Amino acid sequence: MGKSLRKALKTNPKLWGGRFRKKTDPQFERFSSSLKWDARLLPYDLKIDAAHVRALGRCGVLSGKETKKLLAAIDALERRRQSGSLKLDGRAEDVHSAIQMELEKLVGELAYKIHTGRSRNDLVSQSARLYCKEHARTLFSLLVQVQKEIAAKARGCVRVFVPGMTHLQNAQVVSQAHIFLAYVEMLERVKARIQGAMPFFDVCVLGSGALAGAAFPLNQKRMAKELGLSAIAGNSYDAAGDRDFVLNFLSCLLFLGIQLSRIAEDWMLRQLNGVSLIEVDQAFCTGSSMMPQKRNADFVELLRGAAGIFAGNFFGLVTTLKGLPTSYNRDLQWDKKYLFDSVEVGEEILRMTARVVRTLKINKARARMLLADESLYATDLADYLAKKGEPFKKAHDQVGEIVRFAEENGKPISKIGLDILRTFAPKIDGDVYGLFDPEHSVRMKKTQGSTHPHEVERQIKRWERNLNHASISL
Ligand code: ARG
């Protein structure tokens, strides 16, 4: 390493500085450094560096020897990264500068050539895309895992009947499996959104430079291929400052958060004292420092609350992007704080959710008790009358009156005599007493996707088939 280089490194670990007379304010330097976040981009940056070095070699900026030397150095850094022995210099402004510093340590002044025909603007935009692409795959497969666990749970409770609710009120009898399968559908839509976001990540923006393109004939097609990307950015001015791919990914995570929060709320309600339909395994609960009797389903609450993280990060970036001039602006650096936070929380809670689902207990005895509420069968009774030729609106009125009569007299409908029932609904026959049975209730459903046990079983089979072959493309 030359003397002047060592001196330069000591005083300037930056990728710029020649035109400055003053040193950067140390507090501002610490504040503006993104290394604390973007160190996560290290593996992607190294891949990009290798592709870029090969491109520089192909267009004659680097000799064959130089290309080899730089590729070997990048490879050495990658191996140290994998073994955990690569410690980036904390003085670096960002991960890109930190890598440059490491390369300088390995190959001296040759490292100065690597930044030919590129800017950190296209570099960071590329690196973040590769990060998104990989983590989209991870999230997708974690979602499949959770769906599989839920479908397996559903398999075990096709004939566990529970009150289904609307407006937080008991409404009609459904199979517990049917409710679980609703969660599988909800998560499937998150997967569809992630799949839809993939083309946004799958773009090669190298060659965009800072904004205007690069003055070297970098083979963008080759670089794209080497990085596993299928498209090349159409416009360098757009590519450097485009963060729609991050926003898109954050919106997928926002959808994930919304779905998980609704599922979590279902579980919180179903584990309420007095409802006690489900039990979250103790291993995912905590106690109270003051109230010895408490066992709180904390994981589920954290799952519900995580929606705030996803929404906050999405709105954070939306706010940063609003009104931002096109092309690169330093404001964009904040994107990674939002992105990494949402991705990391998303992956962690999905891993946990899979385990919580597996250990979730369904209280079948409680389910049977809750089904004693005969108002759950009121719709079945109205349908029964409609099938006997009563116009539905009239049947609805008649059953409403029967429910009111039963309530006022403190008697279940099934204990009211046929003669009295007929005063409200003349079309009622003796077979009416067979209606107040959960199995009968679900079997009355005739439509695709309904809670009829055959339909539920069909849904489970469909999911078991689909989920075994589920994979993200691109
Ligand atoms: N840390 C920066 C970011 O995340 C890298 C790009 C910096 N570009 C620049 N012109 N200062 O956006």
GROMACS .gro file of C-alpha atoms and ligand atoms in nm:
model
  486
    1MET     CA    1   0.000   0.000   0.000
    2GLY     CA    2   0.148   0.339  -0.100
    3LYS     CA    3   0.233   0.597   0.163
    4SER     CA    4   0.003   0.860   0.018
    5LEU     CA    5  -0.280   0.606   0.011
    6ARG     CA    6  -0.230   0.511   0.373
    7LYS     CA    7  -0.228   0.877   0.464
    8ALA     CA    8  -0.540   0.933   0.260
    9LEU     CA    9  -0.714   0.638   0.425
   10LYS     CA   10  -0.627   0.766   0.769
   11THR     CA   11  -0.775   1.102   0.699
   12ASN     CA   12  -1.049   1.014   0.455
   13PRO     CA   13  -1.244   0.691   0.461
   14LYS     CA   14  -1.496   0.858   0.229
   15LEU     CA   15  -1.568   0.813  -0.140
   16TRP     CA   16  -1.550   1.191  -0.185
   17GLY     CA   17  -1.382   1.491  -0.025
   18GLY     CA   18  -1.145   1.656  -0.273
   19ARG     CA   19  -1.351   1.971  -0.305
   20PHE     CA   20  -1.394   2.016   0.071
   21ARG     CA   21  -1.167   2.234   0.278
   22LYS     CA   22  -1.335   2.169   0.612
   23LYS     CA   23  -1.376   1.841   0.796
   24THR     CA   24  -1.728   1.708   0.832
   25ASP     CA   25  -1.886   1.789   1.165
   26PRO     CA   26  -1.839   1.470   1.371
   27GLN     CA   27  -2.193   1.474   1.507
   28PHE     CA   28  -2.336   1.516   1.158
   29GLU     CA   29  -2.105   1.243   1.037
   30ARG     CA   30  -2.241   0.997   1.292
   31PHE     CA   31  -2.597   1.106   1.227
   32SER     CA   32  -2.576   1.075   0.851
   33SER     CA   33  -2.398   0.740   0.845
   34SER     CA   34  -2.631   0.464   0.733
   35LEU     CA   35  -2.392   0.182   0.817
   36LYS     CA   36  -2.592   0.093   1.126
   37TRP     CA   37  -2.874  -0.015   0.895
   38ASP     CA   38  -2.731  -0.083   0.556
   39ALA     CA   39  -2.463  -0.325   0.679
   40ARG     CA   40  -2.743  -0.572   0.601
   41LEU     CA   41  -2.681  -0.501   0.233
   42LEU     CA   42  -2.327  -0.637   0.253
   43PRO     CA   43  -2.390  -0.972   0.076
   44TYR     CA   44  -2.585  -0.802  -0.204
   45ASP     CA   45  -2.326  -0.528  -0.249
   46LEU     CA   46  -2.051  -0.789  -0.279
   47LYS     CA   47  -2.245  -0.972  -0.550
   48ILE     CA   48  -2.297  -0.645  -0.734
   49ASP     CA   49  -1.929  -0.554  -0.695
   50ALA     CA   50  -1.829  -0.883  -0.856
   51ALA     CA   51  -2.069  -0.830  -1.149
   52HIS     CA   52  -1.947  -0.472  -1.188
   53VAL     CA   53  -1.580  -0.573  -1.182
   54ARG     CA   54  -1.646  -0.832  -1.453
   55ALA     CA   55  -1.824  -0.565  -1.658
   56LEU     CA   56  -1.532  -0.324  -1.614
   57GLY     CA   57  -1.298  -0.602  -1.724
   58ARG     CA   58  -1.506  -0.668  -2.033
   59CYS     CA   59  -1.501  -0.304  -2.139
   60GLY     CA   60  -1.128  -0.264  -2.082
   61VAL     CA   61  -1.128  -0.042  -1.773
   62LEU     CA   62  -0.963  -0.325  -1.583
   63SER     CA   63  -0.697  -0.554  -1.726
   64GLY     CA   64  -0.745  -0.929  -1.698
   65LYS     CA   65  -0.500  -0.935  -1.406
   66GLU     CA   66  -0.672  -0.650  -1.227
   67THR     CA   67  -1.009  -0.810  -1.277
   68LYS     CA   68  -0.885  -1.135  -1.125
   69LYS     CA   69  -0.724  -0.958  -0.833
   70LEU     CA   70  -1.036  -0.760  -0.750
   71LEU     CA   71  -1.262  -1.063  -0.788
   72ALA     CA   72  -1.038  -1.258  -0.553
   73ALA     CA   73  -1.051  -0.976  -0.300
   74ILE     CA   74  -1.430  -0.959  -0.323
   75ASP     CA   75  -1.444  -1.334  -0.281
   76ALA     CA   76  -1.220  -1.314   0.025
   77LEU     CA   77  -1.451  -1.054   0.178
   78GLU     CA   78  -1.752  -1.273   0.103
   79ARG     CA   79  -1.589  -1.571   0.273
   80ARG     CA   80  -1.502  -1.360   0.577
   81ARG     CA   81  -1.858  -1.231   0.578
   82GLN     CA   82  -1.994  -1.584   0.580
   83SER     CA   83  -1.766  -1.691   0.861
   84GLY     CA   84  -1.862  -1.380   1.059
   85SER     CA   85  -1.506  -1.247   1.074
   86LEU     CA   86  -1.559  -0.943   0.852
   87LYS     CA   87  -1.590  -0.637   1.075
   88LEU     CA   88  -1.676  -0.325   0.881
   89ASP     CA   89  -1.503  -0.001   0.978
   90GLY     CA   90  -1.743   0.205   1.187
   91ARG     CA   91  -1.608   0.527   1.039
   92ALA     CA   92  -1.761   0.442   0.702
   93GLU     CA   93  -2.046   0.657   0.576
   94ASP     CA   94  -2.235   0.354   0.452
   95VAL     CA   95  -2.187  -0.009   0.357
   96HIS     CA   96  -2.065   0.086   0.010
   97SER     CA   97  -1.783   0.300   0.151
   98ALA     CA   98  -1.703   0.033   0.409
   99ILE     CA   99  -1.652  -0.227   0.135
  100GLN     CA  100  -1.433   0.014  -0.055
  101MET     CA  101  -1.218   0.055   0.257
  102GLU     CA  102  -1.185  -0.323   0.296
  103LEU     CA  103  -1.090  -0.362  -0.069
  104GLU     CA  104  -0.827  -0.093  -0.030
  105LYS     CA  105  -0.679  -0.291   0.256
  106LEU     CA  106  -0.657  -0.598   0.032
  107VAL     CA  107  -0.553  -0.460  -0.308
  108GLY     CA  108  -0.436  -0.105  -0.240
  109GLU     CA  109  -0.487   0.156  -0.506
  110LEU     CA  110  -0.645  -0.091  -0.747
  111ALA     CA  111  -0.957  -0.064  -0.530
  112TYR     CA  112  -0.989   0.295  -0.649
  113LYS     CA  113  -1.090   0.165  -0.991
  114ILE     CA  114  -1.395  -0.026  -0.878
  115HIS     CA  115  -1.611   0.281  -0.855
  116THR     CA  116  -1.570   0.357  -1.226
  117GLY     CA  117  -1.896   0.406  -1.411
  118ARG     CA  118  -2.116   0.384  -1.107
  119SER     CA  119  -2.248   0.586  -0.820
  120ARG     CA  120  -2.375   0.489  -0.481
  121ASN     CA  121  -2.713   0.600  -0.615
  122ASP     CA  122  -2.746   0.313  -0.861
  123LEU     CA  123  -2.555   0.085  -0.626
  124VAL     CA  124  -2.787   0.127  -0.331
  125SER     CA  125  -3.095   0.107  -0.550
  126GLN     CA  126  -2.965  -0.225  -0.688
  127SER     CA  127  -2.855  -0.365  -0.358
  128ALA     CA  128  -3.189  -0.291  -0.192
  129ARG     CA  129  -3.369  -0.459  -0.483
  130LEU     CA  130  -3.165  -0.775  -0.436
  131TYR     CA  131  -3.239  -0.764  -0.063
  132CYS     CA  132  -3.612  -0.727  -0.133
  133LYS     CA  133  -3.611  -1.010  -0.383
  134GLU     CA  134  -3.447  -1.251  -0.143
  135HIS     CA  135  -3.660  -1.153   0.152
  136ALA     CA  136  -3.977  -1.166  -0.056
  137ARG     CA  137  -3.892  -1.531  -0.116
  138THR     CA  138  -3.829  -1.589   0.254
  139LEU     CA  139  -4.155  -1.423   0.354
  140PHE     CA  140  -4.343  -1.615   0.089
  141SER     CA  141  -4.215  -1.950   0.213
  142LEU     CA  142  -4.277  -1.855   0.576
  143LEU     CA  143  -4.634  -1.774   0.479
  144VAL     CA  144  -4.664  -2.116   0.318
  145GLN     CA  145  -4.537  -2.272   0.643
  146VAL     CA  146  -4.797  -2.087   0.848
  147GLN     CA  147  -5.070  -2.181   0.601
  148LYS     CA  148  -4.966  -2.546   0.623
  149GLU     CA  149  -4.984  -2.538   1.002
  150ILE     CA  150  -5.328  -2.380   0.989
  151ALA     CA  151  -5.453  -2.631   0.732
  152ALA     CA  152  -5.322  -2.914   0.951
  153LYS     CA  153  -5.510  -2.768   1.249
  154ALA     CA  154  -5.821  -2.743   1.033
  155ARG     CA  155  -5.787  -3.111   0.943
  156GLY     CA  156  -5.828  -3.196   1.312
  157CYS     CA  157  -6.145  -3.000   1.370
  158VAL     CA  158  -6.375  -3.036   1.069
  159ARG     CA  159  -6.646  -3.163   1.303
  160VAL     CA  160  -6.576  -2.927   1.589
  161PHE     CA  161  -6.869  -2.690   1.562
  162VAL     CA  162  -6.857  -2.344   1.715
  163PRO     CA  163  -7.061  -2.027   1.709
  164GLY     CA  164  -6.951  -1.817   1.412
  165MET     CA  165  -6.980  -1.445   1.483
  166THR     CA  166  -7.073  -1.127   1.303
  167HIS     CA  167  -7.076  -0.790   1.483
  168LEU     CA  168  -6.902  -0.978   1.767
  169GLN     CA  169  -7.231  -1.158   1.831
  170ASN     CA  170  -7.292  -1.526   1.793
  171ALA     CA  171  -7.452  -1.569   1.452
  172GLN     CA  172  -7.457  -1.919   1.300
  173VAL     CA  173  -7.296  -2.255   1.356
  174VAL     CA  174  -6.973  -2.311   1.167
  175SER     CA  175  -6.699  -2.568   1.170
  176GLN     CA  176  -6.389  -2.448   1.355
  177ALA     CA  177  -6.194  -2.577   1.055
  178HIS     CA  178  -6.392  -2.338   0.837
  179ILE     CA  179  -6.265  -2.043   1.042
  180PHE     CA  180  -5.907  -2.170   1.020
  181LEU     CA  181  -5.942  -2.201   0.644
  182ALA     CA  182  -6.051  -1.838   0.627
  183TYR     CA  183  -5.708  -1.749   0.770
  184VAL     CA  184  -5.541  -1.955   0.498
  185GLU     CA  185  -5.732  -1.754   0.234
  186MET     CA  186  -5.633  -1.424   0.395
  187LEU     CA  187  -5.266  -1.519   0.394
  188GLU     CA  188  -5.292  -1.640   0.035
  189ARG     CA  189  -5.382  -1.286  -0.067
  190VAL     CA  190  -5.068  -1.156   0.104
  191LYS     CA  191  -4.869  -1.410  -0.096
  192ALA     CA  192  -5.036  -1.288  -0.416
  193ARG     CA  193  -4.932  -0.933  -0.332
  194ILE     CA  194  -4.572  -1.043  -0.270
  195GLN     CA  195  -4.573  -1.228  -0.600
  196GLY     CA  196  -4.709  -0.915  -0.767
  197ALA     CA  197  -4.429  -0.705  -0.618
  198MET     CA  198  -4.154  -0.931  -0.754
  199PRO     CA  199  -4.115  -0.760  -1.095
  200PHE     CA  200  -4.038  -0.435  -0.911
  201PHE     CA  201  -3.732  -0.600  -0.751
  202ASP     CA  202  -3.627  -0.787  -1.059
  203VAL     CA  203  -3.467  -0.494  -1.241
  204CYS     CA  204  -3.100  -0.425  -1.314
  205VAL     CA  205  -3.035  -0.054  -1.250
  206LEU     CA  206  -2.656  -0.078  -1.278
  207GLY     CA  207  -2.529   0.152  -1.549
  208SER     CA  208  -2.762   0.428  -1.430
  209GLY     CA  209  -2.473   0.603  -1.256
  210ALA     CA  210  -2.571   0.893  -1.035
  211LEU     CA  211  -2.857   0.994  -1.265
  212ALA     CA  212  -2.746   1.026  -1.627
  213GLY     CA  213  -2.603   0.681  -1.704
  214ALA     CA  214  -2.241   0.565  -1.721
  215ALA     CA  215  -1.972   0.676  -1.965
  216PHE     CA  216  -1.843   0.320  -1.999
  217PRO     CA  217  -2.008   0.053  -2.213
  218LEU     CA  218  -2.102  -0.170  -1.918
  219ASN     CA  219  -2.280  -0.480  -2.042
  220GLN     CA  220  -2.604  -0.438  -1.852
  221LYS     CA  221  -2.757  -0.754  -1.996
  222ARG     CA  222  -2.467  -0.961  -1.865
  223MET     CA  223  -2.475  -0.791  -1.525
  224ALA     CA  224  -2.849  -0.853  -1.503
  225LYS     CA  225  -2.798  -1.218  -1.588
  226GLU     CA  226  -2.519  -1.258  -1.335
  227LEU     CA  227  -2.741  -1.108  -1.067
  228GLY     CA  228  -3.039  -1.321  -1.168
  229LEU     CA  229  -3.244  -1.023  -1.283
  230SER     CA  230  -3.474  -1.028  -1.585
  231ALA     CA  231  -3.521  -0.661  -1.672
  232ILE     CA  232  -3.299  -0.359  -1.733
  233ALA     CA  233  -3.409  -0.018  -1.610
  234GLY     CA  234  -3.560   0.189  -1.889
  235ASN     CA  235  -3.441   0.527  -1.762
  236SER     CA  236  -3.139   0.608  -1.545
  237TYR     CA  237  -3.289   0.928  -1.407
  238ASP     CA  238  -3.586   0.728  -1.277
  239ALA     CA  239  -3.388   0.423  -1.164
  240ALA     CA  240  -3.154   0.602  -0.923
  241GLY     CA  241  -3.435   0.763  -0.728
  242ASP     CA  242  -3.706   0.501  -0.767
  243ARG     CA  243  -3.817   0.350  -0.439
  244ASP     CA  244  -4.154   0.220  -0.556
  245PHE     CA  245  -4.017  -0.129  -0.506
  246VAL     CA  246  -3.959  -0.058  -0.137
  247LEU     CA  247  -4.300   0.101  -0.100
  248ASN     CA  248  -4.456  -0.195  -0.275
  249PHE     CA  249  -4.281  -0.439  -0.044
  250LEU     CA  250  -4.382  -0.234   0.261
  251SER     CA  251  -4.741  -0.244   0.138
  252CYS     CA  252  -4.721  -0.625   0.120
  253LEU     CA  253  -4.597  -0.625   0.478
  254LEU     CA  254  -4.873  -0.385   0.575
  255PHE     CA  255  -5.128  -0.629   0.433
  256LEU     CA  256  -4.956  -0.908   0.622
  257GLY     CA  257  -4.977  -0.705   0.942
  258ILE     CA  258  -5.346  -0.630   0.893
  259GLN     CA  259  -5.432  -0.996   0.832
  260LEU     CA  260  -5.225  -1.118   1.126
  261SER     CA  261  -5.378  -0.858   1.355
  262ARG     CA  262  -5.728  -0.972   1.266
  263ILE     CA  263  -5.639  -1.336   1.321
  264ALA     CA  264  -5.476  -1.242   1.651
  265GLU     CA  265  -5.786  -1.055   1.760
  266ASP     CA  266  -5.997  -1.363   1.678
  267TRP     CA  267  -5.774  -1.568   1.903
  268MET     CA  268  -5.783  -1.311   2.183
  269LEU     CA  269  -6.162  -1.316   2.177
  270ARG     CA  270  -6.178  -1.693   2.158
  271GLN     CA  271  -5.947  -1.736   2.457
  272LEU     CA  272  -6.137  -1.484   2.676
  273ASN     CA  273  -6.231  -1.616   3.017
  274GLY     CA  274  -6.584  -1.747   2.978
  275VAL     CA  275  -6.550  -1.811   2.605
  276SER     CA  276  -6.242  -2.033   2.640
  277LEU     CA  277  -6.281  -2.190   2.298
  278ILE     CA  278  -5.911  -2.189   2.230
  279GLU     CA  279  -5.604  -2.198   2.446
  280VAL     CA  280  -5.271  -2.047   2.350
  281ASP     CA  281  -4.989  -2.270   2.469
  282GLN     CA  282  -4.831  -2.155   2.796
  283ALA     CA  283  -4.493  -2.140   2.627
  284PHE     CA  284  -4.617  -1.832   2.441
  285CYS     CA  285  -4.781  -1.664   2.742
  286THR     CA  286  -4.641  -1.457   3.025
  287GLY     CA  287  -4.754  -1.376   3.378
  288SER     CA  288  -4.805  -1.060   3.579
  289SER     CA  289  -4.553  -0.919   3.825
  290MET     CA  290  -4.839  -0.830   4.059
  291MET     CA  291  -5.133  -1.064   3.992
  292PRO     CA  292  -5.022  -1.419   4.057
  293GLN     CA  293  -5.319  -1.581   3.883
  294LYS     CA  294  -5.254  -1.422   3.543
  295ARG     CA  295  -5.156  -1.602   3.227
  296ASN     CA  296  -5.163  -1.359   2.940
  297ALA     CA  297  -5.146  -1.460   2.574
  298ASP     CA  298  -4.873  -1.204   2.509
  299PHE     CA  299  -4.750  -1.340   2.180
  300VAL     CA  300  -5.094  -1.296   2.031
  301GLU     CA  301  -5.114  -0.940   2.157
  302LEU     CA  302  -4.770  -0.864   2.014
  303LEU     CA  303  -4.888  -1.014   1.687
  304ARG     CA  304  -5.195  -0.792   1.689
  305GLY     CA  305  -4.990  -0.484   1.781
  306ALA     CA  306  -4.727  -0.544   1.513
  307ALA     CA  307  -4.968  -0.401   1.256
  308GLY     CA  308  -4.860  -0.061   1.394
  309ILE     CA  309  -4.500  -0.130   1.295
  310PHE     CA  310  -4.598  -0.224   0.940
  311ALA     CA  311  -4.837   0.066   0.900
  312GLY     CA  312  -4.586   0.310   1.053
  313ASN     CA  313  -4.306   0.202   0.824
  314PHE     CA  314  -4.530   0.213   0.517
  315PHE     CA  315  -4.655   0.560   0.601
  316GLY     CA  316  -4.305   0.670   0.694
  317LEU     CA  317  -4.178   0.597   0.346
  318VAL     CA  318  -4.491   0.732   0.177
  319THR     CA  319  -4.434   1.059   0.362
  320THR     CA  320  -4.066   1.069   0.266
  321LEU     CA  321  -4.150   1.008  -0.099
  322LYS     CA  322  -4.434   1.257  -0.124
  323GLY     CA  323  -4.322   1.559  -0.322
  324LEU     CA  324  -3.961   1.437  -0.344
  325PRO     CA  325  -3.796   1.555  -0.666
  326THR     CA  326  -3.730   1.275  -0.913
  327SER     CA  327  -3.381   1.119  -0.932
  328TYR     CA  328  -3.172   1.063  -0.618
  329ASN     CA  329  -3.210   1.265  -0.301
  330ARG     CA  330  -3.050   1.180   0.031
  331ASP     CA  331  -3.396   1.164   0.192
  332LEU     CA  332  -3.413   0.821   0.030
  333GLN     CA  333  -3.160   0.684   0.277
  334TRP     CA  334  -3.437   0.657   0.536
  335ASP     CA  335  -3.609   0.395   0.321
  336LYS     CA  336  -3.388   0.122   0.460
  337LYS     CA  337  -3.474   0.194   0.824
  338TYR     CA  338  -3.839   0.126   0.738
  339LEU     CA  339  -3.767  -0.164   0.508
  340PHE     CA  340  -3.540  -0.365   0.738
  341ASP     CA  341  -3.763  -0.310   1.037
  342SER     CA  342  -4.078  -0.435   0.862
  343VAL     CA  343  -3.903  -0.729   0.697
  344GLU     CA  344  -3.733  -0.842   1.017
  345VAL     CA  345  -4.046  -0.812   1.230
  346GLY     CA  346  -4.249  -0.983   0.955
  347GLU     CA  347  -4.017  -1.280   0.929
  348GLU     CA  348  -3.987  -1.321   1.304
  349ILE     CA  349  -4.357  -1.313   1.375
  350LEU     CA  350  -4.433  -1.557   1.095
  351ARG     CA  351  -4.179  -1.803   1.235
  352MET     CA  352  -4.344  -1.771   1.576
  353THR     CA  353  -4.697  -1.782   1.441
  354ALA     CA  354  -4.631  -2.120   1.281
  355ARG     CA  355  -4.530  -2.259   1.621
  356VAL     CA  356  -4.817  -2.095   1.805
  357VAL     CA  357  -5.068  -2.241   1.559
  358ARG     CA  358  -4.917  -2.588   1.597
  359THR     CA  359  -4.963  -2.576   1.975
  360LEU     CA  360  -5.304  -2.406   1.978
  361LYS     CA  361  -5.563  -2.611   2.169
  362ILE     CA  362  -5.929  -2.621   2.076
  363ASN     CA  363  -6.163  -2.676   2.368
  364LYS     CA  364  -6.424  -2.914   2.224
  365ALA     CA  365  -6.627  -2.937   2.545
  366ARG     CA  366  -6.664  -2.558   2.554
  367ALA     CA  367  -6.767  -2.559   2.188
  368ARG     CA  368  -7.049  -2.803   2.268
  369MET     CA  369  -7.166  -2.588   2.560
  370LEU     CA  370  -7.171  -2.268   2.355
  371LEU     CA  371  -7.385  -2.436   2.090
  372ALA     CA  372  -7.668  -2.476   2.340
  373ASP     CA  373  -7.763  -2.117   2.248
  374GLU     CA  374  -8.054  -2.189   2.013
  375SER     CA  375  -8.061  -1.844   1.860
  376LEU     CA  376  -7.772  -1.981   1.653
  377TYR     CA  377  -8.029  -2.188   1.462
  378ALA     CA  378  -8.269  -1.901   1.386
  379THR     CA  379  -8.146  -1.863   1.028
  380ASP     CA  380  -8.180  -2.239   0.978
  381LEU     CA  381  -8.540  -2.211   1.097
  382ALA     CA  382  -8.614  -1.927   0.853
  383ASP     CA  383  -8.450  -2.128   0.571
  384TYR     CA  384  -8.661  -2.430   0.674
  385LEU     CA  385  -8.976  -2.221   0.639
  386ALA     CA  386  -8.864  -2.075   0.308
  387LYS     CA  387  -8.809  -2.427   0.181
  388LYS     CA  388  -9.166  -2.504   0.278
  389GLY     CA  389  -9.281  -2.218   0.056
  390GLU     CA  390  -9.292  -1.924   0.298
  391PRO     CA  391  -9.150  -1.608   0.136
  392PHE     CA  392  -8.819  -1.548   0.315
  393LYS     CA  393  -8.909  -1.205   0.449
  394LYS     CA  394  -9.223  -1.349   0.611
  395ALA     CA  395  -9.029  -1.647   0.744
  396HIS     CA  396  -8.771  -1.403   0.887
  397ASP     CA  397  -9.044  -1.210   1.071
  398GLN     CA  398  -9.203  -1.527   1.205
  399VAL     CA  399  -8.875  -1.663   1.339
  400GLY     CA  400  -8.794  -1.324   1.489
  401GLU     CA  401  -9.116  -1.345   1.686
  402ILE     CA  402  -9.040  -1.702   1.796
  403VAL     CA  403  -8.693  -1.595   1.918
  404ARG     CA  404  -8.848  -1.305   2.110
  405PHE     CA  405  -9.116  -1.534   2.261
  406ALA     CA  406  -8.850  -1.787   2.367
  407GLU     CA  407  -8.641  -1.512   2.524
  408GLU     CA  408  -8.931  -1.355   2.709
  409ASN     CA  409  -9.041  -1.692   2.844
  410GLY     CA  410  -8.692  -1.805   2.931
  411LYS     CA  411  -8.735  -2.120   2.722
  412PRO     CA  412  -8.528  -2.267   2.443
  413ILE     CA  413  -8.716  -2.280   2.111
  414SER     CA  414  -8.685  -2.659   2.103
  415LYS     CA  415  -8.890  -2.679   2.425
  416ILE     CA  416  -9.184  -2.479   2.287
  417GLY     CA  417  -9.478  -2.692   2.176
  418LEU     CA  418  -9.568  -2.729   1.811
  419ASP     CA  419  -9.910  -2.566   1.864
  420ILE     CA  420  -9.752  -2.248   1.998
  421LEU     CA  421  -9.482  -2.244   1.731
  422ARG     CA  422  -9.754  -2.275   1.467
  423THR     CA  423  -9.929  -1.962   1.596
  424PHE     CA  424  -9.619  -1.773   1.481
  425ALA     CA  425  -9.526  -1.981   1.177
  426PRO     CA  426  -9.813  -2.191   1.037
  427LYS     CA  427  -9.583  -2.391   0.805
  428ILE     CA  428  -9.387  -2.547   1.094
  429ASP     CA  429  -9.408  -2.928   1.125
  430GLY     CA  430  -9.287  -3.183   1.379
  431ASP     CA  431  -8.953  -3.214   1.195
  432VAL     CA  432  -8.863  -2.865   1.320
  433TYR     CA  433  -8.711  -3.012   1.637
  434GLY     CA  434  -8.436  -3.173   1.431
  435LEU     CA  435  -8.304  -2.828   1.342
  436PHE     CA  436  -8.137  -2.751   1.674
  437ASP     CA  437  -7.835  -2.962   1.604
  438PRO     CA  438  -7.496  -2.830   1.490
  439GLU     CA  439  -7.427  -3.114   1.247
  440HIS     CA  440  -7.769  -3.065   1.089
  441SER     CA  441  -7.711  -2.690   1.070
  442VAL     CA  442  -7.383  -2.712   0.879
  443ARG     CA  443  -7.522  -2.981   0.652
  444MET     CA  444  -7.799  -2.744   0.544
  445LYS     CA  445  -7.537  -2.535   0.361
  446LYS     CA  446  -7.528  -2.617  -0.008
  447THR     CA  447  -7.281  -2.372  -0.161
  448GLN     CA  448  -6.919  -2.395  -0.262
  449GLY     CA  449  -6.689  -2.258   0.009
  450SER     CA  450  -6.955  -2.305   0.277
  451THR     CA  451  -6.917  -2.463   0.617
  452HIS     CA  452  -7.075  -2.795   0.508
  453PRO     CA  453  -6.827  -3.063   0.627
  454HIS     CA  454  -6.782  -3.196   0.273
  455GLU     CA  455  -6.700  -2.848   0.152
  456VAL     CA  456  -6.462  -2.793   0.441
  457GLU     CA  457  -6.290  -3.121   0.366
  458ARG     CA  458  -6.268  -3.027  -0.001
  459GLN     CA  459  -6.107  -2.696   0.095
  460ILE     CA  460  -5.855  -2.871   0.317
  461LYS     CA  461  -5.763  -3.114   0.040
  462ARG     CA  462  -5.725  -2.829  -0.206
  463TRP     CA  463  -5.492  -2.643   0.030
  464GLU     CA  464  -5.291  -2.950   0.114
  465ARG     CA  465  -5.235  -3.003  -0.257
  466ASN     CA  466  -5.162  -2.639  -0.339
  467LEU     CA  467  -4.939  -2.567  -0.044
  468ASN     CA  468  -4.714  -2.859  -0.120
  469HIS     CA  469  -4.635  -2.707  -0.457
  470ALA     CA  470  -4.648  -2.341  -0.361
  471SER     CA  471  -4.352  -2.141  -0.479
  472ILE     CA  472  -4.283  -1.786  -0.579
  473SER     CA  473  -4.173  -1.723  -0.934
  474LEU     CA  474  -3.897  -1.486  -1.058
  475ARG     N1  475  -2.643   0.569   0.213
  475ARG     C1  476  -2.697   0.622   0.095
  475ARG     C2  477  -2.845   0.583   0.079
  475ARG     O1  478  -2.886   0.492   0.141
  475ARG     C3  479  -2.622   0.574  -0.024
  475ARG     C4  480  -2.632   0.665  -0.141
  475ARG     C5  481  -2.563   0.792  -0.112
  475ARG     N2  482  -2.558   0.876  -0.226
  475ARG     C6  483  -2.516   0.999  -0.219
  475ARG     N3  484  -2.514   1.066  -0.331
  475ARG     N4  485  -2.485   1.057  -0.106
  475ARG     O2  486  -2.921   0.641   0.008
   0.00000   0.00000   0.00000
